[in-house]
Short mmCIF file of C-alpha atoms in Angstrom, two decimals:
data_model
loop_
_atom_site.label_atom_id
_atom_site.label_comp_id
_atom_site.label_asym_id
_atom_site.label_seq_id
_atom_site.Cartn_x
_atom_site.Cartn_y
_atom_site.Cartn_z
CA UNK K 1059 145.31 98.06 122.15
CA UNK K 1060 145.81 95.67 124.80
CA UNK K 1061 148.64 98.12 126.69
CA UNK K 1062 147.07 99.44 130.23
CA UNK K 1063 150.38 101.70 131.03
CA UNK K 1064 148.72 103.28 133.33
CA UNK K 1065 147.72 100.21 135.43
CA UNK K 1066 150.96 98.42 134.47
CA UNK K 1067 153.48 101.48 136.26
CA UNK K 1068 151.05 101.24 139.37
CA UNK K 1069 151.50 97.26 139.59
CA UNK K 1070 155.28 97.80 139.46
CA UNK K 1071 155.55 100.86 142.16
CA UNK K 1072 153.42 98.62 143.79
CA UNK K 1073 155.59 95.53 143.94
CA UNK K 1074 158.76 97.89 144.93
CA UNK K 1075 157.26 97.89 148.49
CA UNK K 1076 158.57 101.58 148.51
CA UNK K 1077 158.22 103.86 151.68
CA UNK K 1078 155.35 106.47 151.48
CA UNK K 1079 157.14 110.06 152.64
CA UNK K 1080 154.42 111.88 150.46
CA UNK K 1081 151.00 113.05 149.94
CA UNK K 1082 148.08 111.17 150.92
CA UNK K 1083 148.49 110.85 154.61
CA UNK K 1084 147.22 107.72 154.91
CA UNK K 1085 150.57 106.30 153.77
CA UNK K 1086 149.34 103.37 151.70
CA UNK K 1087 146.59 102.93 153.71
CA UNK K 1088 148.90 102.16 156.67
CA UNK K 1089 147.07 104.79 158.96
CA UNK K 1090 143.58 104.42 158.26
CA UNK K 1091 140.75 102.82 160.15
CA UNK K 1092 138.76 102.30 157.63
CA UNK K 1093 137.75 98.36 157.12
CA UNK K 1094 139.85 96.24 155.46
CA UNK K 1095 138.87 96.13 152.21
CA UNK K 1096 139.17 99.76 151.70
CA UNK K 1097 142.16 99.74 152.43
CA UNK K 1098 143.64 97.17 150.43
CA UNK K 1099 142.38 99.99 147.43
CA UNK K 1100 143.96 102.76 149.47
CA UNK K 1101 147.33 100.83 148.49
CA UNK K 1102 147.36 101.91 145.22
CA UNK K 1103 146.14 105.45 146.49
CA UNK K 1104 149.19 107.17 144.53
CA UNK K 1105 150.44 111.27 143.67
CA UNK K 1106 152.23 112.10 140.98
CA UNK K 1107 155.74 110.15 141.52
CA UNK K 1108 158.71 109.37 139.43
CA UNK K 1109 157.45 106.86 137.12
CA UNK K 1110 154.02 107.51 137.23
CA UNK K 1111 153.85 110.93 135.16
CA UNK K 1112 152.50 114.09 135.50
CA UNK K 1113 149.07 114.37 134.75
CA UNK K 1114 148.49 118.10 133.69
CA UNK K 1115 151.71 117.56 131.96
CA UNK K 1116 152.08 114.04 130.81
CA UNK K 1117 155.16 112.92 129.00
CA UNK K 1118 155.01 109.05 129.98
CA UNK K 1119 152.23 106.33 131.18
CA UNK K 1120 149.39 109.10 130.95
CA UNK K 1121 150.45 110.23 127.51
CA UNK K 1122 150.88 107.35 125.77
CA UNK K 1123 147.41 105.92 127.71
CA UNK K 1124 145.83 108.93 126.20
CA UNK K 1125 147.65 108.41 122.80
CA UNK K 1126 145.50 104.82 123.15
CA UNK K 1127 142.22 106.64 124.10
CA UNK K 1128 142.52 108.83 120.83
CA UNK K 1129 143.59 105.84 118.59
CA UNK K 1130 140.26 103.45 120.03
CA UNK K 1131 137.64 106.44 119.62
CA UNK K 1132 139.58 107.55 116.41
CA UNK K 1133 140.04 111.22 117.96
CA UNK K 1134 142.67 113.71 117.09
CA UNK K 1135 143.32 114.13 121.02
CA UNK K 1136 141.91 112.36 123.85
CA UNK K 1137 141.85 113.20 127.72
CA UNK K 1138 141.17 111.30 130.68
CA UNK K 1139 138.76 113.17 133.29
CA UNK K 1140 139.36 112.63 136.68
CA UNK K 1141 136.70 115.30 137.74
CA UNK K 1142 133.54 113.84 135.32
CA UNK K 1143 131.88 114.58 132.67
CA UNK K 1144 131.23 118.18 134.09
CA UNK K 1145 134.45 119.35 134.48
CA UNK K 1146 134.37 117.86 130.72
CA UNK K 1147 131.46 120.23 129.71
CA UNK K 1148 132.57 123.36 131.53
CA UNK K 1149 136.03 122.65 129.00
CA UNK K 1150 134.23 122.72 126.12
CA UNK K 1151 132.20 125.69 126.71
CA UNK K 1152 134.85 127.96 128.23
CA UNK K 1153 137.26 127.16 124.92
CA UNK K 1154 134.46 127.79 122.67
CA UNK K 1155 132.65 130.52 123.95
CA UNK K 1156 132.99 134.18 125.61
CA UNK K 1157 131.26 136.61 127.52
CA UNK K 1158 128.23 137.71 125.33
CA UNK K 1159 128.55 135.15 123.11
CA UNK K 1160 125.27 133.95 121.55
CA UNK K 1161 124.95 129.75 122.07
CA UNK K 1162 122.49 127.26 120.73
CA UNK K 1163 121.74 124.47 123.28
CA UNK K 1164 119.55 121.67 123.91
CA UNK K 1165 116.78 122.63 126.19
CA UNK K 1166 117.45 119.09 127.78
CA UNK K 1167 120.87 119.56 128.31
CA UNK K 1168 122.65 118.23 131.97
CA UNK K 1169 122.81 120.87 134.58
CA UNK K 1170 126.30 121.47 133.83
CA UNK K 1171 126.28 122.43 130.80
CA UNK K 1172 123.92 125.34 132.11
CA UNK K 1173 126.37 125.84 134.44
CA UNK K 1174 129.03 126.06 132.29
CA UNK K 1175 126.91 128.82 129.91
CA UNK K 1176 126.60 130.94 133.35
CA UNK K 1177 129.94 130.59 134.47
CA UNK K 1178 131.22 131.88 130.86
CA UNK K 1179 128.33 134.15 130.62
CA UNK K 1180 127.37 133.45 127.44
CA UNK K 1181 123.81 134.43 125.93
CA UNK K 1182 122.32 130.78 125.45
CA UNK K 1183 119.37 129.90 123.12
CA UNK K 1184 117.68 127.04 124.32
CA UNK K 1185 116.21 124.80 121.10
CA UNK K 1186 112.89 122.68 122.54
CA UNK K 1187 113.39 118.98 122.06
CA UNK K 1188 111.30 116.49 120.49
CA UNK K 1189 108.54 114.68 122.63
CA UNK K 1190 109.19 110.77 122.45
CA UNK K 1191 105.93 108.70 123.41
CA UNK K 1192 107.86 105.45 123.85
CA UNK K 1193 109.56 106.63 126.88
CA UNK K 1194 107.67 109.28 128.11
CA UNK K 1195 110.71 112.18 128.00
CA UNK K 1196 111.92 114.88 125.85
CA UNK K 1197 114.29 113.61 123.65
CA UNK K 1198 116.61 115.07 120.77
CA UNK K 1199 116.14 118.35 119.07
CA UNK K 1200 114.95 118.30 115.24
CA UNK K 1201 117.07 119.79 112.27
CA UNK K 1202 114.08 121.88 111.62
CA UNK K 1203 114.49 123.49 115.16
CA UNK K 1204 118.76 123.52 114.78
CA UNK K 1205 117.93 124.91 110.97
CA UNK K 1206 115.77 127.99 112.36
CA UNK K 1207 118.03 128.50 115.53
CA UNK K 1208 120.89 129.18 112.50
CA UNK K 1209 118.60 131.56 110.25
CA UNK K 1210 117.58 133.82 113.46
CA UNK K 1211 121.49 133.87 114.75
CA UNK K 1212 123.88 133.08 112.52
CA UNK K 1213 126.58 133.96 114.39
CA UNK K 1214 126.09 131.79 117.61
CA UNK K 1215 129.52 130.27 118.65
CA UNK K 1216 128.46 126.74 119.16
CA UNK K 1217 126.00 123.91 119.21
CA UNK K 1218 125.67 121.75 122.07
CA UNK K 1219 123.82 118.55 121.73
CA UNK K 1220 122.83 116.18 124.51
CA UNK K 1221 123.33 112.34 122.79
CA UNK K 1222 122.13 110.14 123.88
CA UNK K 1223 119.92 111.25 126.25
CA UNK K 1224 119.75 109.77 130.12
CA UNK K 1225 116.98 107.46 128.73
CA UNK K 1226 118.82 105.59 126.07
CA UNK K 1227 116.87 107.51 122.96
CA UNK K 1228 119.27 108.63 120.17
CA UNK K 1229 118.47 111.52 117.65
CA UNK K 1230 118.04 110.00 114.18
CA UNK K 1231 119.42 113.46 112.33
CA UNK K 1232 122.45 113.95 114.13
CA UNK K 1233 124.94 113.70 111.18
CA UNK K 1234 122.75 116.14 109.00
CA UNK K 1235 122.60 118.42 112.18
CA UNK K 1236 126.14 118.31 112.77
CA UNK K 1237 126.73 118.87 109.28
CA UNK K 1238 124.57 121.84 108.91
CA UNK K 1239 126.16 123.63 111.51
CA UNK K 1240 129.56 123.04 110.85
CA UNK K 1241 128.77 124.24 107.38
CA UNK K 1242 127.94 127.42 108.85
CA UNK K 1243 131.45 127.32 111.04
CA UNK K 1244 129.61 126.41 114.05
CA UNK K 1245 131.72 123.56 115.95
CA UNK K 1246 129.26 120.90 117.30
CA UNK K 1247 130.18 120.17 121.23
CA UNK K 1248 128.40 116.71 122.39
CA UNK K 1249 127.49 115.65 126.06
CA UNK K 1250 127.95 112.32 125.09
CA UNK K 1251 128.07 111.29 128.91
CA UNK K 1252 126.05 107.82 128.23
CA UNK K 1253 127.54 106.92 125.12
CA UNK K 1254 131.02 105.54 126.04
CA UNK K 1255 130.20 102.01 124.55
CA UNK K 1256 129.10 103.38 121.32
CA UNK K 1257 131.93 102.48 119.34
CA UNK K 1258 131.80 98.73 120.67
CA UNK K 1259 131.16 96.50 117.94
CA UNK K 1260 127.48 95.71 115.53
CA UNK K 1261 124.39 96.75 117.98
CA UNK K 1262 125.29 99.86 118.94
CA UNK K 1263 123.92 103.07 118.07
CA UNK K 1264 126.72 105.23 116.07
CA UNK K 1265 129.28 108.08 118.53
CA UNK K 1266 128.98 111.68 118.17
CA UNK K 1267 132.30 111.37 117.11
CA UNK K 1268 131.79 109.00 114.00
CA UNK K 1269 129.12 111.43 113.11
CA UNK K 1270 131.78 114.34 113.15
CA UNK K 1271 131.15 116.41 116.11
CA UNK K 1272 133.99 118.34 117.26
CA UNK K 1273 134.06 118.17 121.01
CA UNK K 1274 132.52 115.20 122.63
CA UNK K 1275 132.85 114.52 126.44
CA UNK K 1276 131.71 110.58 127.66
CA UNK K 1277 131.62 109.35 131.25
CA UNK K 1278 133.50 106.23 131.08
CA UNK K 1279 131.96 105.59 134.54
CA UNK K 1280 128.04 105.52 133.60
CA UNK K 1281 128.53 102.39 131.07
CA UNK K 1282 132.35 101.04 131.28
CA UNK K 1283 133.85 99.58 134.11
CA UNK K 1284 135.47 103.00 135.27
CA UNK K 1285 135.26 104.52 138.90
CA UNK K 1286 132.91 107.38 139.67
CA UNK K 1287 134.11 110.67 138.56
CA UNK K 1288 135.99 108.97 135.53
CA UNK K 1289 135.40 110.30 132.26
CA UNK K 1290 136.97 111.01 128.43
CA UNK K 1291 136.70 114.26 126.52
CA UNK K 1292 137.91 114.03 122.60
CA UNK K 1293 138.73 117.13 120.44
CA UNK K 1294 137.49 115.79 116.34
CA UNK K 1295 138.83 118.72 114.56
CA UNK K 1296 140.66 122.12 114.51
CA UNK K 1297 137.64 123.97 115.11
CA UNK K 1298 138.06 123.79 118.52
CA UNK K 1299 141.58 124.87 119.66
CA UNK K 1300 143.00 121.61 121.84
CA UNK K 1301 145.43 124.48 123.44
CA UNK K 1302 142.43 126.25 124.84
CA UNK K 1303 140.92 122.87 126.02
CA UNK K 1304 144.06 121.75 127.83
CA UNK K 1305 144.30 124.87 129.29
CA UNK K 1306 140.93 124.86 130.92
CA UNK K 1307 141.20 121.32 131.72
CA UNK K 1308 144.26 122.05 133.63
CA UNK K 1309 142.41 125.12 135.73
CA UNK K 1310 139.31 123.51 136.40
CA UNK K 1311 140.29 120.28 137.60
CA UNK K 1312 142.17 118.95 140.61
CA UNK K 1313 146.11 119.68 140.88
CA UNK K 1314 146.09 116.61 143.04
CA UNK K 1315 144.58 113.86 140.50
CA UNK K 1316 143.66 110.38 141.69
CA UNK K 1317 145.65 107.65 140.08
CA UNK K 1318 143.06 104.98 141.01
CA UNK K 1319 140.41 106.76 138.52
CA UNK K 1320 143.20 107.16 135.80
CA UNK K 1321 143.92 103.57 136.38
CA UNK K 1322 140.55 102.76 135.88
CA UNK K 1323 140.15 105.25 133.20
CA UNK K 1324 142.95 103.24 131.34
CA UNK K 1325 141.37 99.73 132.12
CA UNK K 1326 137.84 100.94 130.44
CA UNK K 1327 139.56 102.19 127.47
CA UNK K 1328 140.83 98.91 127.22
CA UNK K 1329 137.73 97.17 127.64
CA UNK K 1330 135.78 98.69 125.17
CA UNK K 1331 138.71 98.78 122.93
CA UNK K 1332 139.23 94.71 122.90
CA UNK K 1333 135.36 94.46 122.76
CA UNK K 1334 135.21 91.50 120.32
CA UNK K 1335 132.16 90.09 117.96
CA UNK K 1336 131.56 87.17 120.09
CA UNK K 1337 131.36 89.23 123.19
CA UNK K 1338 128.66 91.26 121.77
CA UNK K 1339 126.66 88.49 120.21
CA UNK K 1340 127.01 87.05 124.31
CA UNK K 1341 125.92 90.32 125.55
CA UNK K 1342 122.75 90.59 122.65
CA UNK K 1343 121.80 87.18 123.78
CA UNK K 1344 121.76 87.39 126.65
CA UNK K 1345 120.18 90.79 126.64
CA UNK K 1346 117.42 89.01 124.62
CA UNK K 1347 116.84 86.38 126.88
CA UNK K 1348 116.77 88.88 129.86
CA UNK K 1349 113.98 91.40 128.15
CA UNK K 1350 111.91 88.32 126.90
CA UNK K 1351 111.72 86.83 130.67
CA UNK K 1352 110.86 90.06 131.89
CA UNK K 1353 108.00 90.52 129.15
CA UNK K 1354 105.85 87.30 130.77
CA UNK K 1355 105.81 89.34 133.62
CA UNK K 1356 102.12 90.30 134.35
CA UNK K 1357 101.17 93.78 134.28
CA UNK K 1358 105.20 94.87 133.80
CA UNK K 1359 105.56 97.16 130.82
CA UNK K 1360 109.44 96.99 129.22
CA UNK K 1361 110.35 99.35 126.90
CA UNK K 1362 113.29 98.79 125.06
CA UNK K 1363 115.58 102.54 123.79
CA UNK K 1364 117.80 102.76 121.48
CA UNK K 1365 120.90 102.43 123.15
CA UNK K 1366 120.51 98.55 124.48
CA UNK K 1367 121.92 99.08 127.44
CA UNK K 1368 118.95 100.74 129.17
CA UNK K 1369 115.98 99.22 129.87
CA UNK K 1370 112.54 101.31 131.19
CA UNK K 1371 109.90 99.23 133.69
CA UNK K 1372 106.70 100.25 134.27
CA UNK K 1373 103.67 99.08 136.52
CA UNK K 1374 100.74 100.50 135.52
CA UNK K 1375 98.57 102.40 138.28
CA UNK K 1376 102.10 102.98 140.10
CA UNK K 1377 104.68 105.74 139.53
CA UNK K 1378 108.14 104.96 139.01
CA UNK K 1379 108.99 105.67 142.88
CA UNK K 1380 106.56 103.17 144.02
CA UNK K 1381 108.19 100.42 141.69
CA UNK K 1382 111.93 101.55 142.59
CA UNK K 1383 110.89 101.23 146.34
CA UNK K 1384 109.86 98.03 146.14
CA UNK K 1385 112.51 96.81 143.96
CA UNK K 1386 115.25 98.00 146.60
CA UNK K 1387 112.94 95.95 149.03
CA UNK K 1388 114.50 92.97 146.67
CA UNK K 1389 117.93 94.71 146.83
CA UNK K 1390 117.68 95.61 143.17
CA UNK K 1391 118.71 99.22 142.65
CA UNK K 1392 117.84 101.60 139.96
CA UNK K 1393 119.68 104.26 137.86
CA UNK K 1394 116.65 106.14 138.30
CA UNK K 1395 112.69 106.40 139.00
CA UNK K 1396 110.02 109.20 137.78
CA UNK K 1397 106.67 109.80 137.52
CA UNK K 1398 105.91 107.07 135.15
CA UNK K 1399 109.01 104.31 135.39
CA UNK K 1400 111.99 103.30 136.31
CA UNK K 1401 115.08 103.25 134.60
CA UNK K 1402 117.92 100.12 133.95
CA UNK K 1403 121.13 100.43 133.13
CA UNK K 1404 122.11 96.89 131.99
CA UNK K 1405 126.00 95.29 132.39
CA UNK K 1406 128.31 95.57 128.76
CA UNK K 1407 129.30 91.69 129.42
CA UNK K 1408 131.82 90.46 127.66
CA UNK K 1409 131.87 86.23 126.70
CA UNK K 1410 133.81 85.29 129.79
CA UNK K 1411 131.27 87.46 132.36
CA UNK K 1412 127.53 85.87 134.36
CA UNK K 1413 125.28 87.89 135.31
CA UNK K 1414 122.50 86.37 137.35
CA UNK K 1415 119.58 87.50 135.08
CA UNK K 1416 117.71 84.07 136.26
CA UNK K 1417 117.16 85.64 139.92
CA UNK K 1418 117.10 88.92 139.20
CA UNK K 1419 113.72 88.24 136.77
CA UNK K 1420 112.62 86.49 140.12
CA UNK K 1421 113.15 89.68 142.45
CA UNK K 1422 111.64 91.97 140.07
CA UNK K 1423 108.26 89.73 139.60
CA UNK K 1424 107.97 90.17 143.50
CA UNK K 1425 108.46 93.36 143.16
CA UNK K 1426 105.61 94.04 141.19
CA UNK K 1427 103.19 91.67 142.67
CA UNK K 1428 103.85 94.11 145.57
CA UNK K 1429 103.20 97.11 143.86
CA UNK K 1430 99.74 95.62 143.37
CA UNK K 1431 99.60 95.57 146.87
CA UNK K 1432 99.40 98.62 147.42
CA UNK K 1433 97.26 102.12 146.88
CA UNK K 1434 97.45 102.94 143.19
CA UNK K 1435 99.55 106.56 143.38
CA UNK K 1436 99.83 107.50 139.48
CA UNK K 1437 99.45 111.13 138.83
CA UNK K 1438 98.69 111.78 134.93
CA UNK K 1439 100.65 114.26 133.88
CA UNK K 1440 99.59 116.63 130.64
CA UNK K 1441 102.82 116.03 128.65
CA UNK K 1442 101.30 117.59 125.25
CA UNK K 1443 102.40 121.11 126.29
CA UNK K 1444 103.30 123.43 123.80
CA UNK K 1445 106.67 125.10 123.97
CA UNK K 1446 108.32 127.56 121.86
CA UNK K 1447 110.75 125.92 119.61
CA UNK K 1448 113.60 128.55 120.59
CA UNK K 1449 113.68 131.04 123.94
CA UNK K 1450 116.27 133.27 125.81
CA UNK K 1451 117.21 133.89 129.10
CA UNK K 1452 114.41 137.22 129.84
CA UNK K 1453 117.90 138.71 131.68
CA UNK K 1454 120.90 138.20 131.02
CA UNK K 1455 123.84 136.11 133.30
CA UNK K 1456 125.72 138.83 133.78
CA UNK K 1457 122.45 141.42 134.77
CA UNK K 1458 121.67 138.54 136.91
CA UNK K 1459 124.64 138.58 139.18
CA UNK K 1460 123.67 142.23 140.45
CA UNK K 1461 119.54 141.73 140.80
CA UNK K 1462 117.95 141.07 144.26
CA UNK K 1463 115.67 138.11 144.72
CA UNK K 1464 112.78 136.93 146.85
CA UNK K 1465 110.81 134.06 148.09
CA UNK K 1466 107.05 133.58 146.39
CA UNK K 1467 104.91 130.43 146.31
CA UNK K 1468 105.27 129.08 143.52
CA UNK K 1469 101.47 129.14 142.65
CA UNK K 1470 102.06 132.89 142.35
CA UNK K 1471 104.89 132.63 140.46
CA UNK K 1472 103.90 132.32 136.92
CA UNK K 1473 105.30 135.26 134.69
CA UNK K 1474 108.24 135.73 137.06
CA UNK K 1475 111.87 135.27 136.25
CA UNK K 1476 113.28 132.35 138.25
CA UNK K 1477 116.53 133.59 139.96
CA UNK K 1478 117.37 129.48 141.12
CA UNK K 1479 117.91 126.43 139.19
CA UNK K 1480 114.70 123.87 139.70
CA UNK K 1481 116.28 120.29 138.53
CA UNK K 1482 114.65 116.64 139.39
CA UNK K 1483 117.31 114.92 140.02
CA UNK K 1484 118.21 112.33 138.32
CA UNK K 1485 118.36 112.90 135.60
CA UNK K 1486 119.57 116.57 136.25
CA UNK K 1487 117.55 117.75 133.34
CA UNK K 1488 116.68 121.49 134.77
CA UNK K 1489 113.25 122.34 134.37
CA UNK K 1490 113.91 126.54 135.19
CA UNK K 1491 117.34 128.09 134.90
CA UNK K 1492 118.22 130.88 136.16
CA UNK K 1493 117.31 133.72 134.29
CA UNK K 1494 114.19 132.25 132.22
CA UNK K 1495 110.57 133.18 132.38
CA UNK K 1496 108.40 130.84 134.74
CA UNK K 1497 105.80 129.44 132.60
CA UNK K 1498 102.06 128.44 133.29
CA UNK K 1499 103.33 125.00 131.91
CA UNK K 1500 106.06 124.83 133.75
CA UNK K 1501 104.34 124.88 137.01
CA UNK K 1502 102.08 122.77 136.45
CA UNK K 1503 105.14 120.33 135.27
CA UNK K 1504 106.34 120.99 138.52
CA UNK K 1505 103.17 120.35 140.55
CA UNK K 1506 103.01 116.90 138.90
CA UNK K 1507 106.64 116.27 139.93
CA UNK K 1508 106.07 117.42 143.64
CA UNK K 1509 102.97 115.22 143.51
CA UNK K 1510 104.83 111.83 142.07
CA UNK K 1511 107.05 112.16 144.90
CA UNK K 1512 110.21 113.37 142.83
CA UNK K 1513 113.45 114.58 143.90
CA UNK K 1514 114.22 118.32 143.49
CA UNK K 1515 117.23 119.77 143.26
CA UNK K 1516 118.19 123.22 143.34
CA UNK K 1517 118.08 126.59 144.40
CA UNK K 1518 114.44 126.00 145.98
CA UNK K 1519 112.41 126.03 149.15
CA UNK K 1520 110.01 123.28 147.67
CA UNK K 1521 109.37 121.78 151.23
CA UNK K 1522 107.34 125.14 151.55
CA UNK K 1523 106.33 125.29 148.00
CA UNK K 1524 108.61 128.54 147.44
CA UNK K 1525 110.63 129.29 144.48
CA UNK K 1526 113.14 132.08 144.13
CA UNK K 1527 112.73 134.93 141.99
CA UNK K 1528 113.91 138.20 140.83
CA UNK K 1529 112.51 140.79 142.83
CA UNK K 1530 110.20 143.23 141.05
CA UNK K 1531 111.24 146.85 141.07
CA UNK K 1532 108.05 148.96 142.61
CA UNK K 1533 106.40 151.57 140.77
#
């Protein structure tokens, strides 16, 4: 496990000094005016050359790095994704699913697995999560919900599960979930995007794939030391034909792949895959140490999820965009704010690694003593809605392509069908897809949103307070 092949054949076409008659243009960086430092990286800027494989048909360094990936997450096959976790996703669907084909999904679910659904134009069945009350965000769907999803359509195609979700919580019946639907013959497909490290050693919460899921796609990027964009996708079983998935991978993403996110790719595989015990009692220690010091913090809330690398701050009075503001103020930066906190995504140290925890603790106790100096901006937001355990789209993708749609505020548009995806962003949880019925609760989700100051993204004219919708035909 300590091989990087990848990073090893770049070193050594490195240290040829060889002349750059190929693709990029910037010829080793030779012709760029960018600063210096990016162009040191550009040097390793590479194509597909002799010696460094072909990645939509590897044979060498990118076969036998992938051969590692598999043997570290104990997969049957193992990819590296130059193109993220959503080029991962779209995969997964499009070699599971067809046109018409009935899908069971987690309402909570990243926009691109939604995207994925609409691009296949597949009939999906969204399953309502759970509620948690420790962080304040929908979290993993129940068996009970995945049970009666299976009774009312039996022959859906596939089950995809969100684990864990953007806020660190983990769904305690995942293997009986998995289980129950593969006992039906439905494969199991996992966004696993924050769950890369979940095979490093002791304090970890269990992988998707130790739990059996078929498919499960990881961003290497969110919680290894990869570079944006840089992700794995594993196939678990012959449920899912690894043909069909190598086939899609090699439409949907770039014919031009860049070597310095493989190389990466192959330098967080082996990072995670030489995690040791004494680097994870460091990193628990330290972690400890870190989360106690921020606890004597006056009027800071820490909650602590399941997955200890993320860590949620709160200040009461304050929204989670007042608190991230200030905290950039102290040039710490956030994975993400909302309407009640803000969201940490803490370093996977290993034993030899510092992390300057010590100051940090310092910036972030200014950054709350400001927070109390200013207004108090909370919104309270309702969050004991009641949502159906299991909806449909009220028209199908495919009807959807062909319908006409209009502009309407969106305090008129309750009972309408949305014709553009509404997503704050991050996490890039949508809250309407296209093709669903706009809900009273819904709204009023999104009122408290626009209210807190949230990011929208979307199909939306929000700035206006307009949403897009299926026109309705006139009598």
């Amino acid at each position: 496990m300590n091989e990087r092949p990848i990073v090893e054949a770049m070193k050594r076409f490195y240290e040829n000094q060889n002349s750059s008659f190929h693709v990029p243009g910037h010829k080793h960086g030779a012709l760029s005016e960018l600063p210096r430092a990016f162009k040191d990286v550009m040097k390793f800027d590479y194509t597909e050359l002799s010696g460094l494989d072909d990645y939509h048909h590897p044979e060498e360094v990118i076969e036998e790095a992938q051969a590692l990936l598999a043997k570290t997450y104990a997969a049957q096959h193992s990819y590296f994704l130059v193109n993220g976790s959503t080029v991962g996703n779209l995969a997964m669907v499009y070699a599971t699913c067809g046109e018409g084909d009935r899908v069971l999904v987690q309402r909570n679910a990243h926009k691109s697995v939604f995207h994925a659904l609409e691009l296949v134009g597949a009939q999906p069945v969204f399953l309502t999560p759970q509620w948690d009350e420790e962080t304040y965000t929908p979290s993993h769907v129940s068996l009970t919900t995945v049970s009666a999803a299976i009774d009312y359509y039996p022959d859906a195609k596939a089950l995809i599960l969100t684990h864990p979700t953007y806020y660190g919580v983990t769904n305690p019946e995942m293997v009986e979930t998995i289980r129950l639907a593969q006992a039906h013959g439905i494969p199991v497909l996992v966004d696993e995007a924050h769950g890369a490290h979940f095979i490093g050693e002791g304090e970890f919460p269990m992988s998707a794939l130790e739990m059996g899921a078929d498919v499960v796609v990881q961003s290497a990027h969110k919680t290894l030391p990869a570079l944006t964009m840089g992700s794995f996708l594993h196939i678990n079983s012959s449920r899912v034909s690894k043909d069909k998935v190598n086939r899609y991978l090699r439409m949907l993403q770039s014919s031009s792949p860049s070597y310095l996110i493989l190389a990466s790719l192959d330098d967080a595989r082996h990072f995670i895959g030489t995690y040791a015990h004494e680097d994870q009692q460091l990193f628990i220690k330290t972690r400890r140490q870190f989360v106690d010091s921020l606890k004597t913090i006056s009027s800071l809330e820490v909650i602590e999820a399941d997955d200890p690398l993320k860590l949620i701050l709160r200040v009461p009075h304050h929204t989670g965009f007042t608190l991230q503001k200030q905290l950039e103020h102290q040039g710490i930066y956030v994975e993400l704010a909302d309407p009640e906190q803000v969201l940490m995504i803490l370093p996977l140290l290993k034993a030899r690694h510092h992390f300057p925890f010590a100051e940090i603790r310092k910036k972030i106790k200014a950054a709350v003593e400001k927070c109390f100096n200013q207004q108090r901006d909370k919104v309270e937001i309702d969050y004991s809605h009641e949502i159906e355990a299991l909806s449909t789209l009220a028209v199908p993708y495919k009807e959807l392509q062909a319908l006409d749609s209009e502009w309407i505020p969106f305090t008129k548009a309750n009972g309408r069908i949305c014709a553009g995806m509404v997503i704050p962003y991050p996490p890039g949880i949508p809250l309407f897809v296209r093709g669903e019925k706009i809900t009273t609760n819904k709204l009023k989700m999104l009122a408290d949103y626009l209210a807190s100051g949230a990011t929208i993204q979307g199909e939306h004219d929000l700035s206006r307070k307009l949403l897009l919708v299926l026109k309705e035909e006139k009598v």
